[in-house]
GROMACS .gro file of C-alpha atoms in nm:
model
  272
    1MET     CA    1  -0.449  -2.652  -1.296
    2SER     CA    2  -0.614  -2.515  -0.985
    3THR     CA    3  -0.690  -2.150  -0.928
    4ALA     CA    4  -0.438  -2.132  -0.641
    5THR     CA    5  -0.157  -2.267  -0.855
    6ALA     CA    6  -0.234  -2.025  -1.136
    7THR     CA    7  -0.246  -1.724  -0.904
    8LYS     CA    8   0.060  -1.504  -0.898
    9PRO     CA    9   0.212  -1.439  -0.553
   10VAL     CA   10   0.023  -1.167  -0.371
   11PHE     CA   11   0.136  -0.918  -0.110
   12ASN     CA   12  -0.136  -0.840   0.143
   13LYS     CA   13  -0.050  -0.509   0.312
   14LEU     CA   14  -0.348  -0.495   0.544
   15VAL     CA   15  -0.163  -0.607   0.855
   16GLY     CA   16   0.160  -0.478   1.000
   17LEU     CA   17   0.237  -0.215   0.738
   18MET     CA   18  -0.065   0.011   0.686
   19SER     CA   19  -0.061   0.146   1.039
   20GLU     CA   20   0.231   0.352   1.165
   21PRO     CA   21   0.527   0.115   1.120
   22LEU     CA   22   0.726   0.002   1.421
   23PRO     CA   23   1.087   0.119   1.419
   24HIS     CA   24   1.255  -0.220   1.460
   25ARG     CA   25   1.235  -0.547   1.268
   26LEU     CA   26   1.318  -0.900   1.387
   27VAL     CA   27   1.366  -1.141   1.096
   28ILE     CA   28   1.350  -1.510   1.187
   29VAL     CA   29   1.448  -1.753   0.911
   30THR     CA   30   1.314  -2.105   0.947
   31GLY     CA   31   1.260  -2.420   0.746
   32ASP     CA   32   1.132  -2.762   0.844
   33LYS     CA   33   1.433  -2.970   0.746
   34GLY     CA   34   1.798  -2.921   0.663
   35GLY     CA   35   1.865  -2.849   0.298
   36VAL     CA   36   1.557  -2.639   0.219
   37GLY     CA   37   1.778  -2.332   0.168
   38LYS     CA   38   1.707  -2.127   0.480
   39SER     CA   39   2.072  -2.052   0.557
   40THR     CA   40   2.134  -1.956   0.194
   41PHE     CA   41   1.843  -1.711   0.222
   42ALA     CA   42   1.978  -1.576   0.553
   43ARG     CA   43   2.318  -1.519   0.392
   44GLY     CA   44   2.152  -1.349   0.096
   45ILE     CA   45   1.969  -1.111   0.329
   46LEU     CA   46   2.290  -1.039   0.518
   47HIS     CA   47   2.454  -0.952   0.187
   48GLU     CA   48   2.173  -0.708   0.108
   49TYR     CA   49   2.191  -0.548   0.450
   50LEU     CA   50   2.563  -0.485   0.406
   51VAL     CA   51   2.519  -0.356   0.049
   52GLN     CA   52   2.275  -0.099   0.189
   53ASN     CA   53   2.517  -0.011   0.472
   54GLU     CA   54   2.289  -0.164   0.733
   55ILE     CA   55   2.460  -0.337   1.024
   56PRO     CA   56   2.213  -0.587   1.166
   57SER     CA   57   2.235  -0.771   1.494
   58VAL     CA   58   2.286  -1.137   1.403
   59PHE     CA   59   2.214  -1.443   1.615
   60GLU     CA   60   2.340  -1.787   1.516
   61ALA     CA   61   2.110  -2.054   1.658
   62ASP     CA   62   2.227  -2.357   1.459
   63LYS     CA   63   2.485  -2.539   1.671
   64SER     CA   64   2.530  -2.838   1.439
   65ASN     CA   65   2.559  -2.641   1.113
   66PRO     CA   66   2.633  -2.273   1.193
   67GLN     CA   67   2.644  -2.149   0.835
   68VAL     CA   68   2.584  -1.784   0.909
   69LYS     CA   69   2.875  -1.773   1.151
   70ARG     CA   70   3.092  -1.988   0.923
   71PHE     CA   71   3.051  -1.755   0.625
   72TYR     CA   72   3.015  -1.418   0.798
   73GLY     CA   73   3.216  -1.472   1.116
   74ASN     CA   74   3.510  -1.273   0.974
   75SER     CA   75   3.303  -1.006   0.802
   76GLY     CA   76   3.308  -0.759   1.089
   77LEU     CA   77   2.954  -0.844   1.199
   78ASP     CA   78   2.893  -0.921   1.564
   79ILE     CA   79   2.741  -1.268   1.543
   80GLN     CA   80   2.610  -1.390   1.876
   81GLU     CA   81   2.526  -1.750   1.952
   82THR     CA   82   2.206  -1.876   2.109
   83ASP     CA   83   2.031  -2.210   2.155
   84VAL     CA   84   1.659  -2.229   2.078
   85THR     CA   85   1.638  -2.574   2.238
   86ASN     CA   86   1.744  -2.437   2.578
   87ALA     CA   87   1.492  -2.231   2.776
   88ASN     CA   88   1.760  -2.037   2.964
   89LYS     CA   89   1.943  -1.950   2.643
   90LEU     CA   90   1.620  -1.835   2.483
   91ASP     CA   91   1.555  -1.605   2.778
   92GLU     CA   92   1.908  -1.469   2.742
   93PHE     CA   93   1.840  -1.405   2.373
   94ILE     CA   94   1.533  -1.195   2.453
   95ASP     CA   95   1.715  -1.001   2.726
   96THR     CA   96   2.008  -0.935   2.492
   97LEU     CA   97   1.766  -0.819   2.226
   98ALA     CA   98   1.609  -0.578   2.472
   99GLU     CA   99   1.948  -0.433   2.563
  100GLN     CA  100   2.027  -0.366   2.199
  101VAL     CA  101   1.716  -0.168   2.118
  102SER     CA  102   1.635   0.001   2.448
  103GLN     CA  103   1.793   0.144   2.757
  104GLU     CA  104   1.693   0.016   3.100
  105GLY     CA  105   1.328  -0.026   3.010
  106GLU     CA  106   1.297   0.317   2.852
  107GLU     CA  107   1.162   0.371   2.504
  108PRO     CA  108   1.388   0.241   2.225
  109ILE     CA  109   1.674   0.480   2.149
  110LYS     CA  110   1.792   0.328   1.821
  111ASN     CA  111   1.614   0.393   1.499
  112GLY     CA  112   1.542   0.099   1.273
  113GLU     CA  113   1.733  -0.183   1.442
  114LYS     CA  114   1.745  -0.499   1.228
  115VAL     CA  115   1.785  -0.833   1.401
  116LEU     CA  116   1.837  -1.159   1.211
  117ILE     CA  117   1.822  -1.509   1.355
  118ASP     CA  118   1.867  -1.829   1.155
  119LEU     CA  119   1.687  -2.116   1.328
  120PRO     CA  120   1.827  -2.468   1.306
  121ALA     CA  121   1.630  -2.734   1.123
  122GLN     CA  122   1.381  -2.936   1.326
  123SER     CA  123   1.389  -2.693   1.621
  124ASN     CA  124   1.037  -2.571   1.562
  125GLN     CA  125   0.863  -2.745   1.850
  126PHE     CA  126   1.102  -2.594   2.105
  127PHE     CA  127   1.066  -2.250   1.954
  128PHE     CA  128   0.689  -2.275   1.919
  129ASN     CA  129   0.661  -2.362   2.289
  130PHE     CA  130   0.874  -2.058   2.367
  131ILE     CA  131   0.641  -1.838   2.162
  132LYS     CA  132   0.338  -1.960   2.356
  133GLU     CA  133   0.498  -1.948   2.701
  134MET     CA  134   0.634  -1.594   2.657
  135ASP     CA  135   0.354  -1.453   2.439
  136LEU     CA  136   0.670  -1.361   2.252
  137PHE     CA  137   0.566  -1.148   1.957
  138SER     CA  138   0.310  -0.939   2.144
  139THR     CA  139   0.570  -0.875   2.414
  140LEU     CA  140   0.828  -0.766   2.157
  141GLU     CA  141   0.582  -0.522   1.999
  142ASP     CA  142   0.450  -0.380   2.324
  143ARG     CA  143   0.778  -0.350   2.514
  144LEU     CA  144   1.044  -0.307   2.247
  145LYS     CA  145   0.851  -0.178   1.944
  146ILE     CA  146   0.978  -0.467   1.734
  147ARG     CA  147   0.769  -0.618   1.455
  148THR     CA  148   0.861  -0.976   1.361
  149THR     CA  149   0.885  -1.129   1.016
  150MET     CA  150   0.879  -1.508   0.998
  151VAL     CA  151   1.064  -1.619   0.685
  152VAL     CA  152   0.953  -1.971   0.594
  153VAL     CA  153   1.171  -2.132   0.327
  154PHE     CA  154   0.993  -2.401   0.125
  155SER     CA  155   1.095  -2.706  -0.067
  156ARG     CA  156   0.824  -2.919  -0.231
  157VAL     CA  157   0.760  -3.160   0.057
  158LYS     CA  158   0.440  -3.172   0.259
  159ASP     CA  159   0.630  -3.116   0.586
  160CYS     CA  160   0.686  -2.753   0.485
  161VAL     CA  161   0.310  -2.695   0.474
  162THR     CA  162   0.267  -2.872   0.807
  163GLN     CA  163   0.531  -2.646   0.962
  164LEU     CA  164   0.350  -2.336   0.838
  165GLU     CA  165   0.025  -2.464   0.985
  166GLN     CA  166   0.193  -2.511   1.323
  167LEU     CA  167   0.360  -2.171   1.308
  168TYR     CA  168   0.037  -1.994   1.218
  169ALA     CA  169  -0.142  -2.168   1.505
  170VAL     CA  170   0.094  -2.009   1.759
  171ALA     CA  171   0.185  -1.679   1.589
  172GLY     CA  172  -0.132  -1.582   1.403
  173SER     CA  173  -0.152  -1.216   1.309
  174ASN     CA  174   0.120  -1.119   1.557
  175VAL     CA  175   0.387  -1.155   1.288
  176ASP     CA  176   0.430  -1.088   0.916
  177TYR     CA  177   0.498  -1.388   0.691
  178LEU     CA  178   0.747  -1.416   0.408
  179ILE     CA  179   0.708  -1.740   0.214
  180VAL     CA  180   1.020  -1.825   0.013
  181LYS     CA  181   0.992  -2.087  -0.260
  182ASN     CA  182   1.339  -2.220  -0.332
  183ALA     CA  183   1.375  -2.246  -0.711
  184PHE     CA  184   1.630  -2.524  -0.660
  185TYR     CA  185   1.326  -2.748  -0.607
  186GLY     CA  186   1.141  -2.642  -0.920
  187ASP     CA  187   0.924  -2.370  -1.066
  188GLU     CA  188   0.596  -2.226  -0.940
  189ALA     CA  189   0.384  -2.527  -1.043
  190ASP     CA  190   0.608  -2.763  -0.845
  191PHE     CA  191   0.501  -2.600  -0.519
  192ARG     CA  192   0.142  -2.714  -0.559
  193ARG     CA  193   0.126  -2.862  -0.208
  194TYR     CA  194   0.161  -2.512  -0.070
  195ASN     CA  195  -0.022  -2.331  -0.351
  196ASP     CA  196  -0.330  -2.551  -0.306
  197SER     CA  197  -0.309  -2.575   0.073
  198GLY     CA  198  -0.581  -2.483   0.313
  199ILE     CA  199  -0.338  -2.286   0.530
  200ARG     CA  200  -0.246  -2.057   0.240
  201THR     CA  201  -0.612  -1.988   0.169
  202LYS     CA  202  -0.683  -1.930   0.538
  203MET     CA  203  -0.397  -1.683   0.585
  204PHE     CA  204  -0.510  -1.471   0.290
  205GLU     CA  205  -0.878  -1.490   0.384
  206GLU     CA  206  -0.799  -1.374   0.737
  207GLY     CA  207  -0.615  -1.072   0.598
  208ASN     CA  208  -0.271  -1.142   0.740
  209CYS     CA  209   0.046  -0.984   0.609
  210ILE     CA  210   0.194  -1.245   0.378
  211CYS     CA  211   0.439  -1.207   0.093
  212GLU     CA  212   0.541  -1.486  -0.142
  213ILE     CA  213   0.866  -1.477  -0.336
  214GLU     CA  214   1.094  -1.716  -0.521
  215MET     CA  215   1.459  -1.752  -0.427
  216PRO     CA  216   1.675  -1.798  -0.738
  217GLU     CA  217   1.889  -2.106  -0.777
  218LEU     CA  218   2.266  -2.070  -0.754
  219ILE     CA  219   2.429  -2.317  -0.995
  220GLU     CA  220   2.576  -2.615  -0.813
  221HIS     CA  221   2.946  -2.574  -0.893
  222ALA     CA  222   2.943  -2.211  -0.777
  223PHE     CA  223   2.751  -2.302  -0.461
  224ASP     CA  224   3.001  -2.579  -0.383
  225TYR     CA  225   3.301  -2.351  -0.446
  226ILE     CA  226   3.163  -2.082  -0.213
  227ASP     CA  227   3.089  -2.347   0.048
  228GLU     CA  228   3.436  -2.502   0.029
  229LYS     CA  229   3.613  -2.163   0.050
  230GLU     CA  230   3.366  -2.031   0.312
  231LEU     CA  231   3.316  -1.708   0.120
  232THR     CA  232   3.058  -1.437   0.167
  233PHE     CA  233   2.875  -1.354  -0.152
  234GLU     CA  234   3.069  -1.028  -0.172
  235GLU     CA  235   3.397  -1.217  -0.147
  236ALA     CA  236   3.286  -1.465  -0.413
  237MET     CA  237   3.232  -1.179  -0.659
  238GLN     CA  238   3.588  -1.049  -0.628
  239PRO     CA  239   3.873  -1.119  -0.874
  240GLY     CA  240   4.092  -1.409  -0.769
  241ASN     CA  241   3.812  -1.664  -0.762
  242LYS     CA  242   3.715  -1.879  -1.057
  243ILE     CA  243   3.576  -1.644  -1.318
  244SER     CA  244   3.270  -1.866  -1.357
  245VAL     CA  245   3.201  -1.843  -0.982
  246GLU     CA  246   3.249  -1.466  -0.989
  247GLY     CA  247   3.002  -1.434  -1.276
  248ARG     CA  248   2.748  -1.677  -1.137
  249THR     CA  249   2.750  -1.509  -0.796
  250LYS     CA  250   2.704  -1.166  -0.949
  251GLY     CA  251   2.408  -1.298  -1.143
  252TRP     CA  252   2.260  -1.469  -0.839
  253THR     CA  253   2.287  -1.166  -0.609
  254LYS     CA  254   2.128  -0.949  -0.879
  255ASN     CA  255   1.840  -1.194  -0.916
  256PHE     CA  256   1.810  -1.230  -0.538
  257LYS     CA  257   1.783  -0.854  -0.495
  258LYS     CA  258   1.506  -0.841  -0.756
  259ALA     CA  259   1.326  -1.136  -0.594
  260ILE     CA  260   1.308  -0.976  -0.249
  261GLU     CA  261   1.187  -0.634  -0.372
  262PRO     CA  262   0.822  -0.700  -0.279
  263ALA     CA  263   0.934  -0.804   0.071
  264LEU     CA  264   1.168  -0.515   0.153
  265PRO     CA  265   0.937  -0.362   0.419
  266LEU     CA  266   0.922  -0.699   0.591
  267LEU     CA  267   1.301  -0.709   0.606
  268GLY     CA  268   1.344  -0.355   0.734
  269LEU     CA  269   1.488  -0.241   0.401
  270LYS     CA  270   1.402   0.028   0.148
  271ASN     CA  271   1.441   0.035  -0.227
  272ALA     CA  272   1.806   0.111  -0.297
   0.00000   0.00000   0.00000
């Protein structure tokens, strides 16, 4: 077993958190292909925001499979649609973001705005070009006082590592990184392609803010039931559902909350 595989996940706080923290947090959830679990993670984070009485601004960017809107569209959240494959829509997204955290170019008036966007699978090249053309993350920090967290959800395939390499090439130290290993695809040793990767070593050696966590697996029958009924996790835990689903969801949300504890600052959350 290699040293990287044997190493426990580490949280490097040198970048993005040690200096005076910025008041706002943009959380972008991405994954190379459909099925890696990125929308499940986005829904889990939304659940935690609501549990902590946080009302985030939510953008649904997945036109073909809008899971966030499908599950949380009737939850009272204002879920706005955007299209990361359309340059004009991306510009509208940034302008809308600016309106929500500032007033006519003045300093931000809200305290601790949380913004969540779930990117569609295989949209990375469009979004990466947008990052480069707009110098996006530096602009957000300088103009809107927003720090960005890139949440990269991993399965075991090599493409996930390739995506991280491409993301790091365009974003560098301008964002914080949250690496999410989806336990549906195995335990820690099964993610050896990432654990032993050159990009992982490089990111740590260069002192960037990176947190690695494991997303717990939700048993298949409960996942399918929630999907079929289009339930939020809170709704799935209420009486009236299958008692097994209620119990499994309660267990999953408890484990999810524990899993994200090291990453709470990167999500704009505090220990409850």
